[in-house]
Tab-separated table of C-alpha atoms in Angstrom:
chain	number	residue	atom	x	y	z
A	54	UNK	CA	104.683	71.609	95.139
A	55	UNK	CA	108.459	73.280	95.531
A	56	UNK	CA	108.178	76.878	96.097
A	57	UNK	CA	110.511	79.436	95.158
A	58	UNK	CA	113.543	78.580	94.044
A	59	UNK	CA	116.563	81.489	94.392
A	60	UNK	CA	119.972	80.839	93.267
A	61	UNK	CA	122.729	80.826	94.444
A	62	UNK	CA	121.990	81.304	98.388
A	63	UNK	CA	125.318	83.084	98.679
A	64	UNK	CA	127.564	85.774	96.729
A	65	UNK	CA	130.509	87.313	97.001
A	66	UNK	CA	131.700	90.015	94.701
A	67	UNK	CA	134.053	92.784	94.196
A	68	UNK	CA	133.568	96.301	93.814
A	69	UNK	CA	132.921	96.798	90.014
A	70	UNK	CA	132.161	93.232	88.741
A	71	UNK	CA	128.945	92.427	87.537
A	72	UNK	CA	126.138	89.634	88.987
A	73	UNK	CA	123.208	88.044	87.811
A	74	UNK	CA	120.953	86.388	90.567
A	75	UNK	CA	117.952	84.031	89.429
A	76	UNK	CA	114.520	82.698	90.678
A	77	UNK	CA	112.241	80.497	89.408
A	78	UNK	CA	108.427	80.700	90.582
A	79	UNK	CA	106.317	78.343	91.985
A	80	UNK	CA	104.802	76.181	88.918
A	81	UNK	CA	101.968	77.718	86.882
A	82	UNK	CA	102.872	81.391	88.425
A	83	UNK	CA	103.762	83.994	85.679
A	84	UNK	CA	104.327	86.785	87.767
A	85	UNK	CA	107.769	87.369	89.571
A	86	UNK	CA	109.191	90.714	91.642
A	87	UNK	CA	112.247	91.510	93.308
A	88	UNK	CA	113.066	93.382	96.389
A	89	UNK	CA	116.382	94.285	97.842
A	90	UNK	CA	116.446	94.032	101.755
A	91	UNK	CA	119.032	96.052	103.677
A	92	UNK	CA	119.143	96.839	107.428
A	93	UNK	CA	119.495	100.780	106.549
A	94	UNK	CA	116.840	100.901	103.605
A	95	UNK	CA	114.266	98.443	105.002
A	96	UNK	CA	112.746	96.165	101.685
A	97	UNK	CA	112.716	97.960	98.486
A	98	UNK	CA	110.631	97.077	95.430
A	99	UNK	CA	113.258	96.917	92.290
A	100	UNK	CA	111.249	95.210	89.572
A	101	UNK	CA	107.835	93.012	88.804
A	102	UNK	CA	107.531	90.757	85.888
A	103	UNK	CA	104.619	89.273	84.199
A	104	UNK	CA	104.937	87.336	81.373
A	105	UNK	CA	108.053	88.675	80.209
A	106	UNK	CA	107.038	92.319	80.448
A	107	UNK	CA	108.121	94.514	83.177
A	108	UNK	CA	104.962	96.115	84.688
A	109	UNK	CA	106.552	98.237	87.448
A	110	UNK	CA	110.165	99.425	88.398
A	111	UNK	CA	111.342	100.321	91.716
A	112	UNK	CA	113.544	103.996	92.457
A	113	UNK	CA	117.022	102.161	91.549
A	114	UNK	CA	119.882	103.424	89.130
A	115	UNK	CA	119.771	101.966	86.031
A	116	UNK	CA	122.660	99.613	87.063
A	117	UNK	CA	119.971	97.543	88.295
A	118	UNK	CA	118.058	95.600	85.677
A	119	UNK	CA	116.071	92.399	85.158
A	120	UNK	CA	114.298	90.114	82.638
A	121	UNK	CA	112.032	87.305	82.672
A	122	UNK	CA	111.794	84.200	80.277
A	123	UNK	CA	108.961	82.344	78.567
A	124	UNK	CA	109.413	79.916	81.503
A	125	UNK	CA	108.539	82.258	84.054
A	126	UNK	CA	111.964	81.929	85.276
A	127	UNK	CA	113.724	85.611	86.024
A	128	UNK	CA	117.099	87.027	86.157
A	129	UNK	CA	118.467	90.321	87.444
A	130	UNK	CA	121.822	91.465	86.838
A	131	UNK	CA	123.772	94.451	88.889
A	132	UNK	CA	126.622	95.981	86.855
A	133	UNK	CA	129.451	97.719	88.461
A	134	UNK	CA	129.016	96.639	92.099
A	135	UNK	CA	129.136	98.928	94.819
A	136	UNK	CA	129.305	98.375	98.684
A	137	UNK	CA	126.357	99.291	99.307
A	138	UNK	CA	124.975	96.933	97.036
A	139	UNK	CA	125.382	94.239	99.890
A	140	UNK	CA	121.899	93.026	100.402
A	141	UNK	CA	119.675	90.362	100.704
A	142	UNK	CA	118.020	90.091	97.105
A	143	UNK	CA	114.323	88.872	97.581
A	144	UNK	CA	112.105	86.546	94.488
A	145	UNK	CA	108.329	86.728	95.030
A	146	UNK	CA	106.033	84.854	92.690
A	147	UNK	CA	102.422	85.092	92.265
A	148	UNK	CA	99.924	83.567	90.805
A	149	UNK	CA	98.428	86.273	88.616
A	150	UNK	CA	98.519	90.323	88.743
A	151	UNK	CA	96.199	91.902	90.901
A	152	UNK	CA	96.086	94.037	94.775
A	153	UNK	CA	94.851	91.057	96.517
A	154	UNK	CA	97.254	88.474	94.786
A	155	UNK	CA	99.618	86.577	97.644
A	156	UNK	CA	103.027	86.531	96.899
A	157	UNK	CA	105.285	83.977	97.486
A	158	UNK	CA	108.742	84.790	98.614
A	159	UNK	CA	112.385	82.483	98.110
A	160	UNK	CA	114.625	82.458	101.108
A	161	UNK	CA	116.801	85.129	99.113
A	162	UNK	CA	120.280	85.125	97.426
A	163	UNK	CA	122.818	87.043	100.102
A	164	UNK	CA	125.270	89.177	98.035
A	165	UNK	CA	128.313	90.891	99.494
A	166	UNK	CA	130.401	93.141	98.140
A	167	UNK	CA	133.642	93.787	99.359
B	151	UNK	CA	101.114	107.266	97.224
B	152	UNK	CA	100.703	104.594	99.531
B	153	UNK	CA	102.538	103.676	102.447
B	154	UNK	CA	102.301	101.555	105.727
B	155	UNK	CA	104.429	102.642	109.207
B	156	UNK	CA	105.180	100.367	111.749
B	157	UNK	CA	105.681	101.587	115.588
B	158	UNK	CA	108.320	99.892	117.516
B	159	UNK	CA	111.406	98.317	115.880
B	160	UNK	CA	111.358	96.398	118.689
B	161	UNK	CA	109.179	94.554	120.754
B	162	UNK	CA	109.704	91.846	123.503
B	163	UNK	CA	107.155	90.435	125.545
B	164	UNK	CA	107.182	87.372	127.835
B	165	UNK	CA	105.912	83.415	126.945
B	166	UNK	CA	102.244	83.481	126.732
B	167	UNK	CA	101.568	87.278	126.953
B	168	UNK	CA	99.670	89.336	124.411
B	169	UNK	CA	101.747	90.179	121.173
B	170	UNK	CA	100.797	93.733	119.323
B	171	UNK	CA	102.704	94.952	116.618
B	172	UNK	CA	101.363	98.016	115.289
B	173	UNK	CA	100.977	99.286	111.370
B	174	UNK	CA	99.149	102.804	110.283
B	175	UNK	CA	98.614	102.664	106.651
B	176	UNK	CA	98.145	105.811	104.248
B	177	UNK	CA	96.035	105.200	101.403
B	178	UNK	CA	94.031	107.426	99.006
B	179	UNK	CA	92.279	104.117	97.906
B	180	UNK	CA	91.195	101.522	99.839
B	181	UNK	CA	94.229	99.406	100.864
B	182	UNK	CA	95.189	95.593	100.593
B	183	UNK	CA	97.278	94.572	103.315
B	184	UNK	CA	99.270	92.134	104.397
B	185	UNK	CA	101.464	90.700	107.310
B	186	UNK	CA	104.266	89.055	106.459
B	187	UNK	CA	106.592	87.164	109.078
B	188	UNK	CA	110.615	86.684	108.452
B	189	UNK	CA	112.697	84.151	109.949
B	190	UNK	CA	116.652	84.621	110.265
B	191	UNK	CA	118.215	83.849	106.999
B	192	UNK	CA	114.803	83.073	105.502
B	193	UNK	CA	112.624	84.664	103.264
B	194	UNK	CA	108.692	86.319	103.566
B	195	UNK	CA	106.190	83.857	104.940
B	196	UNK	CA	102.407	85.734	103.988
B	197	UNK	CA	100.413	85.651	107.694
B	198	UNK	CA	97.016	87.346	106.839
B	199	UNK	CA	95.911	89.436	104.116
B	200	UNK	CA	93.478	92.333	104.189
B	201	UNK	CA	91.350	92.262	101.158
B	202	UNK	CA	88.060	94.096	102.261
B	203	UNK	CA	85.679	91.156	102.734
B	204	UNK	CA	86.560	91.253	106.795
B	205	UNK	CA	87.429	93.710	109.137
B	206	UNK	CA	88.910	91.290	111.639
B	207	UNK	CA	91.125	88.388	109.644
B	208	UNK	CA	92.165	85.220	110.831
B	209	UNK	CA	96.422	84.018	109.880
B	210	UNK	CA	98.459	81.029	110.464
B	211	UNK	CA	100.155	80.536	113.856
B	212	UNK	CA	96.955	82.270	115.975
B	213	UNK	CA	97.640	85.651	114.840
B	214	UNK	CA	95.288	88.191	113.657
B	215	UNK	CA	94.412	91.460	113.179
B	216	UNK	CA	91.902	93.896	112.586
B	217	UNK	CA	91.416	96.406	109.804
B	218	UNK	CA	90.167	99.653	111.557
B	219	UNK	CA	89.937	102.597	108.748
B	220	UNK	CA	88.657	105.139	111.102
B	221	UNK	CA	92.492	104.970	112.779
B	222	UNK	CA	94.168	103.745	109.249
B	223	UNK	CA	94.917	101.085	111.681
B	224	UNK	CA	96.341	97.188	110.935
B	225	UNK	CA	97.776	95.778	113.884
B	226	UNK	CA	98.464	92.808	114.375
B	227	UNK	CA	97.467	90.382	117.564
B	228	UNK	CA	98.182	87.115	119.116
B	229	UNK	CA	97.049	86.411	122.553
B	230	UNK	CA	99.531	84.032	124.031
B	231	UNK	CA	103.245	84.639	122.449
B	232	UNK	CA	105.171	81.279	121.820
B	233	UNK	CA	108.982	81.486	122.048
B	234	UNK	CA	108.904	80.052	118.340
B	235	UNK	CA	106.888	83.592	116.951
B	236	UNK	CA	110.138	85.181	117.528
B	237	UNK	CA	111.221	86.584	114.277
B	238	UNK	CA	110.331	89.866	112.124
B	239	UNK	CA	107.359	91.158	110.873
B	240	UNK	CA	106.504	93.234	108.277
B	241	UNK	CA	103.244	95.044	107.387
B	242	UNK	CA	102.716	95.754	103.411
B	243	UNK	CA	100.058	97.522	101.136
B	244	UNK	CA	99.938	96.802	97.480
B	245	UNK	CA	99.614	99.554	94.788
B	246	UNK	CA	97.847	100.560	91.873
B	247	UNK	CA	96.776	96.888	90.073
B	248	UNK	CA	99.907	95.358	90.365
B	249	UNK	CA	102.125	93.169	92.584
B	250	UNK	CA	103.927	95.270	93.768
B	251	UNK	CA	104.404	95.958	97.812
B	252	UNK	CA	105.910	98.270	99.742
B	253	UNK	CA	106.561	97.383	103.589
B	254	UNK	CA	107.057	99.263	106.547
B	255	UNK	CA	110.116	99.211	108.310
B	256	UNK	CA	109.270	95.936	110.147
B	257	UNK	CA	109.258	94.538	113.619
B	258	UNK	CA	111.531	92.494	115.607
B	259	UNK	CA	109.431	90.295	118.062
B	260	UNK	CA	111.514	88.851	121.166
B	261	UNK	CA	109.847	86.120	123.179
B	262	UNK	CA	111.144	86.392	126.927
B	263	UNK	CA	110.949	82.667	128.695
């Protein structure tokens, strides 16, 4: 069974241009988050998707903003790219939505922006 | 709101000692929790979950841990440390009904030889 799938692994971007990063879930999984990992901030929740509707949003500027398809598969974009944008941008999938629910992660897509 | 704190940003112990990484979790409901282990330029691997039917839960790779709620305590145990559990680990706690985690500031495990 192929687990999560991020892509691209690697990104590099300048100040001001725009990104879109994708994931697709593990097969039969409908739910998808995101989560930005810096060394300063820690992980940070940005979004979770569940069939298409975005259930919960995470404290980031509206610069910051995602989707998810009939498929399952998700995007999220970042307009006008800042430094400190320059993370490691995290896909989980789960099975379902609920507290106990294990999420799968994807090894991450690592953006830079210079 | 809930939130989990890990002590020690660092920890190193030697080839088969006892690993403890600590977590205190604050919860106004009771918590799910979860360890999750990160390899370099990997993503979240889930170790053991937390989901009230145990106090003391089993993972993958020998670790464990035990849910104490008199100390808001999850830590996290392994009694003989292998050079290959070096990596970083994170303790989580879901919220409300959703997906959604939020971590502590993790742990960086170094395995002495």
């Amino acid at each position: 069974k192929a687990g999560v799938t991020q892509t691209p692994r690697y990104l590099i971007k300048t100040r001001g241009q725009q990104v879109t990063l994708s994931c697709s879930p593990i097969s039969g999984h409908r739910s998808v988050s995101w989560y930005q990992q810096t060394p300063g901030q820690g992980l940070q929740f940005l979004f979770e998707y569940f069939s298409e509707t975005q259930r919960n949003k995470g404290n980031f500027p509206g610069r910051f903003s995602g989707r998810q398809f009939s498929n399952s598969r998700s995007e999220m974009n970042v307009s006008t790219l800042e430094l400190g944008d320059s993370a490691l941008y995290l896909c989980a999938s789960s099975l379902k939505v609920g507290m106990n629910t294990e999420a799968f992660f994807g090894q991450g897509t690592r953006l830079t922006v210079v | 709101a809930q939130s989990v704190t890990q002590l020690g940003s660092h920890v190193s112990v030697s080839e088969g000692a006892l690993v403890l990484l600590r977590c205190n979790y604050s919860s106004s409901v009771p918590p799910y929790l979860f360890w999750y282990v990160q390899y370099p330029n990997q993503g979240l691997q889930l170790l053991l979950k937390y989901t009230s039917a145990a106090t003391l839960v089993k993972g993958i790779n020998g670790f464990e841990a035990e849910f104490k709620k008199s100390e808001t305590s999850f830590h996290l145990t392994k009694p003989s440390a292998h050079m290959s559990d070096a990596a970083e680990y994170f303790c989580a706690v879901t919220h409300n009904a959703g997906n959604m985690l939020t971590f502590g500031g993790g742990t960086r495990l170094m395995v002495k030889p």
